[in-house]
């Protein structure tokens, strides 16, 4: 009975909410993702007798990873290869090129013909030999229209008709592939994409491309013993026999994933009787501190006490404060930031002061502060507040602006 390690959505290169580590020269959030990947490998090589490592897509943040990101991923794949573990890599939407004539982000492994590493960038059937016998793999990478339809077939068709035709072609291909299966050998179907009934996490903010939704019933034909999914960052199981499992991403991307466990799956793949377990990783904590001081005579102290009640050690932290316009002038956000840093916060993402006021009042405040002089960062913060932009969106925009405004070394 082969034992499979199933992970997905590694997203090497994601650099939300971090800083450049002067000791390593790497971004602190890149180090987070690499450390989570190392945690997976340490578990595999020291705690489990794994027969195959299956990565169900989205190796990198985007389809054009820089050389450093490629080097770090290759180092970790080499570690598995040296240990004699077969590796199966399915391409995801973050790995796929913009056009079919360009190489995808992990194609170099195919080009070098590294023994033990299989790259699946097209719908194909594979047989992988492992220490405990062969595994049949039906591979369905991220699908775009160009992969299934030619220009003439797409001409003039509305989007819903295109998607219906794509689903039909995938269905026919799966049916034909299932007919070729050896009924005595365990079979895994791996797919990077959206399955009907899945619950999205925060990954919509980093998605590349339009989602084609595949009905779960297409992936659970007789003869398939485990369905290894990727693309959706929230760990979830959509079926029992065969198990239909998203392991989720290995690290948190932003506050939308604050309460989601991150990890990978170990599956004992057996004909008609596959069992699996989710293994949680020590992902970077994200902490939101919400406090309403509108009825409090000492807002600074109220916020200070609210912060003190939270464990922010090594966390990415944001503080969301509901206050009045008058209170806004008395709150010392620099002191609050210092308190968070002294408490061990990894990064203070934002201290957002939400003021209830009329639109006219908002612009009057901005005008007054412009006259008094303010930093570009503060000007942007005030502008976003006047536009009623949601706090989570404000946080992301301010984080991005901070990087752009940072003086060059």
Short mmCIF file of C-alpha atoms in Angstrom, two decimals:
data_model
loop_
_atom_site.label_atom_id
_atom_site.label_comp_id
_atom_site.label_asym_id
_atom_site.label_seq_id
_atom_site.Cartn_x
_atom_site.Cartn_y
_atom_site.Cartn_z
CA UNK A 1 0.00 0.00 0.00
CA UNK A 2 1.86 3.14 -1.20
CA UNK A 3 1.99 6.14 1.13
CA UNK A 4 1.57 9.50 -0.61
CA UNK A 5 2.53 12.96 0.61
CA UNK A 6 0.17 15.49 -0.97
CA UNK A 7 0.84 19.23 -0.78
CA UNK A 8 0.01 22.21 -2.96
CA UNK A 9 0.16 25.98 -3.33
CA UNK A 10 3.69 26.56 -2.08
CA UNK A 11 3.79 30.06 -3.63
CA UNK A 12 7.52 30.69 -3.30
CA UNK A 13 8.08 34.41 -3.81
CA UNK A 14 5.01 35.73 -2.03
CA UNK A 15 6.25 38.72 -0.03
CA UNK A 16 3.23 40.24 1.71
CA UNK A 17 3.91 41.81 5.10
CA UNK A 18 7.63 41.43 5.59
CA UNK A 19 11.06 42.98 5.28
CA UNK A 20 14.47 42.26 3.83
CA UNK A 21 16.51 40.13 6.22
CA UNK A 22 19.95 41.79 6.27
CA UNK A 23 21.62 38.58 7.46
CA UNK A 24 20.41 36.39 4.58
CA UNK A 25 19.57 38.92 1.88
CA UNK A 26 16.16 37.24 1.53
CA UNK A 27 12.73 38.72 2.19
CA UNK A 28 11.39 37.57 5.55
CA UNK A 29 8.18 36.25 4.01
CA UNK A 30 10.11 34.28 1.39
CA UNK A 31 11.91 32.70 4.34
CA UNK A 32 8.54 31.85 5.90
CA UNK A 33 7.46 29.91 2.81
CA UNK A 34 10.80 28.14 2.52
CA UNK A 35 10.74 27.22 6.21
CA UNK A 36 7.27 25.72 5.82
CA UNK A 37 8.50 23.70 2.84
CA UNK A 38 11.50 22.55 4.89
CA UNK A 39 9.12 21.58 7.69
CA UNK A 40 7.26 19.35 5.24
CA UNK A 41 10.49 17.74 4.05
CA UNK A 42 11.76 17.22 7.60
CA UNK A 43 8.53 15.44 8.46
CA UNK A 44 8.77 13.27 5.37
CA UNK A 45 12.39 12.28 5.83
CA UNK A 46 12.33 11.70 9.59
CA UNK A 47 8.80 10.66 10.61
CA UNK A 48 7.07 8.95 7.70
CA UNK A 49 7.88 6.15 5.26
CA UNK A 50 6.69 8.09 2.22
CA UNK A 51 6.67 6.46 -1.22
CA UNK A 52 5.79 9.47 -3.38
CA UNK A 53 5.67 13.25 -2.99
CA UNK A 54 2.90 14.84 -5.06
CA UNK A 55 2.82 18.63 -5.42
CA UNK A 56 -0.54 19.67 -6.88
CA UNK A 57 0.49 22.95 -8.46
CA UNK A 58 1.42 26.58 -7.79
CA UNK A 59 5.08 26.25 -6.92
CA UNK A 60 5.79 29.94 -7.28
CA UNK A 61 4.06 33.26 -6.71
CA UNK A 62 3.92 33.84 -10.46
CA UNK A 63 4.83 32.25 -13.77
CA UNK A 64 8.19 34.07 -14.03
CA UNK A 65 10.07 33.24 -10.81
CA UNK A 66 13.39 34.95 -10.32
CA UNK A 67 16.62 32.91 -10.14
CA UNK A 68 16.73 32.99 -6.34
CA UNK A 69 13.25 31.49 -6.07
CA UNK A 70 14.14 28.81 -8.62
CA UNK A 71 17.36 28.00 -6.78
CA UNK A 72 15.59 27.58 -3.43
CA UNK A 73 12.92 25.29 -4.89
CA UNK A 74 15.53 23.22 -6.76
CA UNK A 75 17.54 22.76 -3.56
CA UNK A 76 14.54 21.22 -1.85
CA UNK A 77 13.63 18.97 -4.76
CA UNK A 78 17.24 17.82 -4.84
CA UNK A 79 16.95 16.91 -1.17
CA UNK A 80 14.05 14.57 -1.99
CA UNK A 81 15.81 13.11 -5.02
CA UNK A 82 18.95 12.36 -2.98
CA UNK A 83 16.76 10.56 -0.45
CA UNK A 84 15.43 8.35 -3.24
CA UNK A 85 11.87 9.71 -3.13
CA UNK A 86 9.95 10.05 -6.41
CA UNK A 87 8.47 13.54 -6.91
CA UNK A 88 5.42 14.28 -9.05
CA UNK A 89 4.78 17.96 -9.85
CA UNK A 90 1.54 19.15 -11.41
CA UNK A 91 1.54 22.65 -12.91
CA UNK A 92 -0.91 25.23 -11.57
CA UNK A 93 -2.15 28.57 -12.82
CA UNK A 94 0.79 30.35 -11.16
CA UNK A 95 3.18 28.03 -13.03
CA UNK A 96 1.58 28.07 -16.47
CA UNK A 97 2.93 30.41 -19.18
CA UNK A 98 0.79 33.14 -20.69
CA UNK A 99 0.97 31.37 -24.06
CA UNK A 100 1.44 27.71 -24.94
CA UNK A 101 4.61 28.50 -26.90
CA UNK A 102 6.54 29.54 -23.77
CA UNK A 103 8.09 27.32 -21.12
CA UNK A 104 6.31 26.91 -17.80
CA UNK A 105 8.04 27.74 -14.54
CA UNK A 106 9.14 24.16 -13.66
CA UNK A 107 9.91 22.94 -17.18
CA UNK A 108 13.64 22.97 -16.45
CA UNK A 109 13.20 19.73 -14.45
CA UNK A 110 11.80 18.02 -17.54
CA UNK A 111 14.54 19.46 -19.74
CA UNK A 112 17.28 18.17 -17.45
CA UNK A 113 15.56 14.76 -17.26
CA UNK A 114 16.18 14.47 -13.54
CA UNK A 115 15.58 10.88 -12.50
CA UNK A 116 12.72 10.52 -10.08
CA UNK A 117 11.08 13.87 -10.94
CA UNK A 118 7.96 13.85 -13.11
CA UNK A 119 6.44 17.09 -14.39
CA UNK A 120 2.80 17.02 -15.48
CA UNK A 121 1.91 20.10 -17.52
CA UNK A 122 -0.64 18.37 -19.78
CA UNK A 123 -3.56 16.01 -19.26
CA UNK A 124 -1.79 12.66 -19.22
CA UNK A 125 -1.79 9.25 -17.61
CA UNK A 126 1.33 8.24 -15.65
CA UNK A 127 2.53 5.15 -13.83
CA UNK A 128 5.04 5.92 -11.07
CA UNK A 129 7.04 3.10 -9.51
CA UNK A 130 7.54 3.37 -5.76
CA UNK A 131 9.10 1.30 -3.01
CA UNK A 132 5.73 -0.28 -2.23
CA UNK A 133 4.58 -0.82 -5.78
CA UNK A 134 3.33 1.30 -8.66
CA UNK A 135 0.78 4.13 -8.50
CA UNK A 136 -1.33 5.16 -11.47
CA UNK A 137 -1.77 8.93 -11.75
CA UNK A 138 -4.35 10.73 -13.87
CA UNK A 139 -2.94 14.26 -14.16
CA UNK A 140 -5.05 17.33 -14.96
CA UNK A 141 -3.03 20.55 -14.62
CA UNK A 142 -4.49 24.05 -14.68
CA UNK A 143 -6.67 24.21 -17.77
CA UNK A 144 -7.01 27.19 -20.05
CA UNK A 145 -9.03 27.47 -23.22
CA UNK A 146 -5.97 27.15 -25.45
CA UNK A 147 -5.15 23.77 -23.93
CA UNK A 148 -8.48 22.25 -24.95
CA UNK A 149 -9.84 24.30 -27.86
CA UNK A 150 -8.36 25.81 -31.00
CA UNK A 151 -9.12 29.33 -32.22
CA UNK A 152 -11.77 28.23 -34.72
CA UNK A 153 -13.64 26.28 -32.04
CA UNK A 154 -13.65 29.27 -29.70
CA UNK A 155 -14.68 31.82 -32.32
CA UNK A 156 -17.97 33.48 -31.47
CA UNK A 157 -18.81 31.28 -28.49
CA UNK A 158 -19.94 32.97 -25.26
CA UNK A 159 -18.01 32.17 -22.08
CA UNK A 160 -20.62 29.79 -20.66
CA UNK A 161 -20.64 27.76 -23.90
CA UNK A 162 -16.83 27.65 -23.93
CA UNK A 163 -16.72 26.40 -20.36
CA UNK A 164 -19.39 23.78 -21.00
CA UNK A 165 -17.39 22.47 -23.96
CA UNK A 166 -14.19 22.40 -21.90
CA UNK A 167 -15.87 20.44 -19.11
CA UNK A 168 -17.27 18.03 -21.70
CA UNK A 169 -13.83 17.40 -23.18
CA UNK A 170 -12.26 16.87 -19.77
CA UNK A 171 -15.05 14.44 -18.92
CA UNK A 172 -14.54 12.42 -22.10
CA UNK A 173 -10.78 12.32 -21.54
CA UNK A 174 -11.18 11.08 -17.96
CA UNK A 175 -13.64 8.40 -19.08
CA UNK A 176 -11.22 7.18 -21.74
CA UNK A 177 -8.31 7.18 -19.29
CA UNK A 178 -10.22 5.28 -16.60
CA UNK A 179 -10.89 2.52 -19.13
CA UNK A 180 -7.11 2.02 -19.42
CA UNK A 181 -6.53 1.58 -15.69
CA UNK A 182 -5.10 -1.60 -14.25
CA UNK A 183 -7.74 -2.49 -11.63
CA UNK A 184 -5.12 -4.06 -9.36
CA UNK A 185 -3.00 -0.89 -9.01
CA UNK A 186 -3.96 2.08 -6.77
CA UNK A 187 -4.97 5.16 -8.76
CA UNK A 188 -4.68 8.86 -7.91
CA UNK A 189 -6.33 11.63 -9.89
CA UNK A 190 -4.65 14.99 -9.36
CA UNK A 191 -6.21 18.26 -10.50
CA UNK A 192 -5.21 21.90 -10.06
CA UNK A 193 -8.35 23.97 -10.20
CA UNK A 194 -11.78 24.48 -8.72
CA UNK A 195 -14.10 21.59 -7.94
CA UNK A 196 -17.81 22.20 -7.53
CA UNK A 197 -18.77 22.53 -3.87
CA UNK A 198 -15.37 23.79 -2.70
CA UNK A 199 -15.15 26.72 -0.29
CA UNK A 200 -12.78 29.48 -1.28
CA UNK A 201 -10.31 30.99 1.15
CA UNK A 202 -8.43 34.25 0.58
CA UNK A 203 -6.69 33.02 -2.57
CA UNK A 204 -9.01 34.98 -4.84
CA UNK A 205 -6.77 38.00 -4.20
CA UNK A 206 -3.79 36.21 -5.81
CA UNK A 207 -5.51 34.14 -8.48
CA UNK A 208 -4.21 34.30 -12.02
CA UNK A 209 -6.77 33.47 -14.67
CA UNK A 210 -10.45 32.58 -14.76
CA UNK A 211 -11.64 29.51 -12.89
CA UNK A 212 -13.17 26.61 -14.75
CA UNK A 213 -15.33 24.68 -12.25
CA UNK A 214 -15.19 20.90 -12.64
CA UNK A 215 -18.04 18.85 -11.12
CA UNK A 216 -16.82 16.56 -8.35
CA UNK A 217 -18.57 13.60 -9.95
CA UNK A 218 -16.20 13.74 -12.93
CA UNK A 219 -13.20 13.14 -10.67
CA UNK A 220 -14.56 10.22 -8.67
CA UNK A 221 -15.15 7.55 -11.31
CA UNK A 222 -14.91 3.89 -10.35
CA UNK A 223 -11.26 2.89 -10.16
CA UNK A 224 -10.01 6.18 -8.68
CA UNK A 225 -8.81 5.76 -5.10
CA UNK A 226 -7.71 9.29 -4.12
CA UNK A 227 -8.25 12.76 -5.62
CA UNK A 228 -5.32 15.10 -4.90
CA UNK A 229 -6.34 18.70 -5.46
CA UNK A 230 -4.58 22.05 -5.53
CA UNK A 231 -5.47 25.71 -6.12
CA UNK A 232 -7.79 26.53 -3.22
CA UNK A 233 -5.85 27.58 -0.12
CA UNK A 234 -8.38 26.43 2.45
CA UNK A 235 -7.86 22.81 3.54
CA UNK A 236 -11.03 20.80 2.96
CA UNK A 237 -12.34 17.39 1.99
CA UNK A 238 -15.15 17.12 -0.54
CA UNK A 239 -15.70 13.37 -0.49
CA UNK A 240 -14.95 10.18 1.43
CA UNK A 241 -14.42 7.20 -0.89
CA UNK A 242 -12.53 8.16 -2.83
CA UNK A 243 -11.29 11.02 -0.67
CA UNK A 244 -11.38 14.33 -2.58
CA UNK A 245 -8.94 16.59 -0.73
CA UNK A 246 -7.51 20.08 -0.94
CA UNK A 247 -4.51 20.17 1.42
CA UNK A 248 -4.58 23.98 1.29
CA UNK A 249 -1.54 26.22 1.06
CA UNK A 250 1.47 25.69 3.31
CA UNK A 251 1.69 29.28 4.58
CA UNK A 252 -0.72 32.15 5.21
CA UNK A 253 -0.82 34.80 2.51
CA UNK A 254 -2.81 37.52 4.27
CA UNK A 255 -5.40 38.25 6.94
CA UNK A 256 -8.09 36.47 4.95
CA UNK A 257 -6.34 33.23 6.01
CA UNK A 258 -5.83 34.32 9.63
CA UNK A 259 -7.90 31.50 11.12
CA UNK A 260 -7.07 28.76 8.60
CA UNK A 261 -4.81 25.87 9.54
CA UNK A 262 -1.98 25.32 7.05
CA UNK A 263 -0.39 22.00 6.24
CA UNK A 264 -0.26 18.94 4.01
CA UNK A 265 -1.82 15.51 3.69
CA UNK A 266 -0.49 11.98 4.15
CA UNK A 267 -2.59 9.41 2.27
CA UNK A 268 -2.34 5.62 2.39
CA UNK A 269 -3.60 4.85 -1.12
CA UNK A 270 -5.38 1.51 -1.27
CA UNK A 271 -7.90 0.13 -3.74
CA UNK A 272 -11.35 1.28 -2.57
CA UNK A 273 -10.07 1.93 0.95
CA UNK A 274 -7.78 4.98 1.03
CA UNK A 275 -7.18 6.65 4.38
CA UNK A 276 -5.59 10.05 4.95
CA UNK A 277 -4.65 12.58 7.61
CA UNK A 278 -3.96 16.31 7.63
CA UNK A 279 -0.66 17.40 9.19
CA UNK A 280 -0.63 21.00 10.41
CA UNK A 281 2.41 23.24 9.91
CA UNK A 282 3.63 26.08 12.15
CA UNK A 283 2.58 28.82 9.74
CA UNK A 284 3.25 32.47 10.50
CA UNK A 285 0.46 33.75 12.82
CA UNK A 286 -1.72 36.62 11.62
CA UNK A 287 -3.49 38.55 14.39
CA UNK A 288 -6.24 41.14 14.08
CA UNK A 289 -6.95 43.29 17.15
CA UNK A 290 -10.31 45.05 16.93
CA UNK A 291 -11.21 47.72 19.47
CA UNK A 292 -14.03 50.27 19.70
CA UNK A 293 -13.07 53.36 21.72
CA UNK A 294 -15.92 55.68 20.72
CA UNK A 295 -17.43 55.57 24.22
CA UNK A 296 -14.10 55.58 26.06
CA UNK A 297 -12.68 58.74 27.69
CA UNK A 298 -9.08 57.51 27.27
CA UNK A 299 -8.82 55.87 23.83
CA UNK A 300 -5.03 55.47 23.93
CA UNK A 301 -5.16 53.49 27.15
CA UNK A 302 -8.10 51.42 25.92
CA UNK A 303 -6.17 50.42 22.79
CA UNK A 304 -3.02 49.76 24.79
CA UNK A 305 -4.92 47.37 27.08
CA UNK A 306 -6.54 45.63 24.12
CA UNK A 307 -3.13 45.02 22.56
CA UNK A 308 -1.75 43.68 25.85
CA UNK A 309 -4.44 40.98 25.92
CA UNK A 310 -3.23 39.42 22.67
CA UNK A 311 -0.26 37.19 22.00
CA UNK A 312 1.48 38.87 19.08
CA UNK A 313 4.82 37.08 19.36
CA UNK A 314 6.22 36.49 15.84
CA UNK A 315 2.88 37.51 14.31
CA UNK A 316 1.86 39.79 11.48
CA UNK A 317 -0.47 42.18 13.32
CA UNK A 318 -3.05 44.78 12.45
CA UNK A 319 -5.04 46.95 14.84
CA UNK A 320 -8.48 48.12 13.72
CA UNK A 321 -9.87 50.95 15.83
CA UNK A 322 -13.33 52.50 15.71
CA UNK A 323 -13.05 56.05 17.03
CA UNK A 324 -14.52 59.53 16.75
CA UNK A 325 -12.96 62.34 14.78
CA UNK A 326 -11.94 64.11 17.97
CA UNK A 327 -10.35 60.95 19.36
CA UNK A 328 -8.43 60.45 16.13
CA UNK A 329 -6.33 63.51 16.92
CA UNK A 330 -5.35 62.15 20.35
CA UNK A 331 -4.32 58.61 19.40
CA UNK A 332 -0.56 58.11 19.14
CA UNK A 333 -0.20 55.33 16.58
CA UNK A 334 3.60 55.46 16.84
CA UNK A 335 3.38 54.52 20.52
CA UNK A 336 1.00 51.68 19.67
CA UNK A 337 3.35 50.43 16.98
CA UNK A 338 6.23 50.54 19.47
CA UNK A 339 4.16 48.53 21.97
CA UNK A 340 3.49 45.85 19.37
CA UNK A 341 7.15 45.66 18.37
CA UNK A 342 8.23 45.40 22.01
CA UNK A 343 5.74 42.54 22.44
CA UNK A 344 7.50 40.64 19.66
CA UNK A 345 5.34 41.31 16.62
CA UNK A 346 7.02 40.16 13.42
CA UNK A 347 5.45 42.94 11.35
CA UNK A 348 2.90 45.63 12.19
CA UNK A 349 0.81 45.61 9.04
CA UNK A 350 -1.46 48.51 9.95
CA UNK A 351 -2.96 50.59 12.70
CA UNK A 352 -6.19 51.67 11.04
CA UNK A 353 -8.32 54.31 12.72
CA UNK A 354 -11.88 54.12 11.41
CA UNK A 355 -13.75 57.37 11.97
CA UNK A 356 -17.50 57.76 11.61
CA UNK A 357 -18.13 61.11 9.97
CA UNK A 358 -19.79 62.71 7.00
CA UNK A 359 -18.10 62.78 3.63
CA UNK A 360 -17.73 66.54 3.94
CA UNK A 361 -16.11 66.09 7.33
CA UNK A 362 -13.65 63.58 5.93
CA UNK A 363 -12.43 65.91 3.22
CA UNK A 364 -12.26 68.80 5.68
CA UNK A 365 -9.92 66.75 7.87
CA UNK A 366 -7.74 65.85 4.92
CA UNK A 367 -7.53 69.49 3.84
CA UNK A 368 -6.59 70.55 7.36
CA UNK A 369 -3.84 67.97 7.66
CA UNK A 370 -2.50 68.78 4.20
CA UNK A 371 -2.09 72.38 5.30
CA UNK A 372 -0.27 71.21 8.41
CA UNK A 373 2.00 68.95 6.35
CA UNK A 374 1.97 65.14 6.30
CA UNK A 375 3.95 62.25 4.90
CA UNK A 376 3.01 60.58 1.60
CA UNK A 377 2.08 57.43 3.53
CA UNK A 378 -0.25 59.37 5.84
CA UNK A 379 -1.74 61.25 2.88
CA UNK A 380 -2.56 57.95 1.19
CA UNK A 381 -4.07 56.59 4.41
CA UNK A 382 -6.36 59.60 4.71
CA UNK A 383 -7.33 59.40 1.06
CA UNK A 384 -8.30 55.74 1.36
CA UNK A 385 -10.40 56.51 4.42
CA UNK A 386 -12.33 59.23 2.57
CA UNK A 387 -13.19 56.73 -0.17
CA UNK A 388 -14.80 54.23 2.22
CA UNK A 389 -12.41 51.52 1.06
CA UNK A 390 -12.69 48.36 3.22
CA UNK A 391 -10.06 48.08 5.94
CA UNK A 392 -8.54 44.88 4.54
CA UNK A 393 -8.09 46.55 1.16
CA UNK A 394 -6.62 49.64 2.84
CA UNK A 395 -4.11 47.44 4.66
CA UNK A 396 -2.94 45.81 1.42
CA UNK A 397 -2.64 49.14 -0.41
CA UNK A 398 -0.73 50.76 2.44
CA UNK A 399 1.60 47.76 2.64
CA UNK A 400 2.32 47.99 -1.08
CA UNK A 401 2.81 51.75 -0.88
CA UNK A 402 5.24 51.35 2.01
CA UNK A 403 7.48 49.20 -0.18
CA UNK A 404 7.35 51.70 -3.03
CA UNK A 405 8.11 54.65 -0.77
CA UNK A 406 11.00 52.94 1.01
CA UNK A 407 14.23 54.80 0.17
CA UNK A 408 16.77 52.83 -1.84
CA UNK A 409 19.88 51.67 -0.02
#
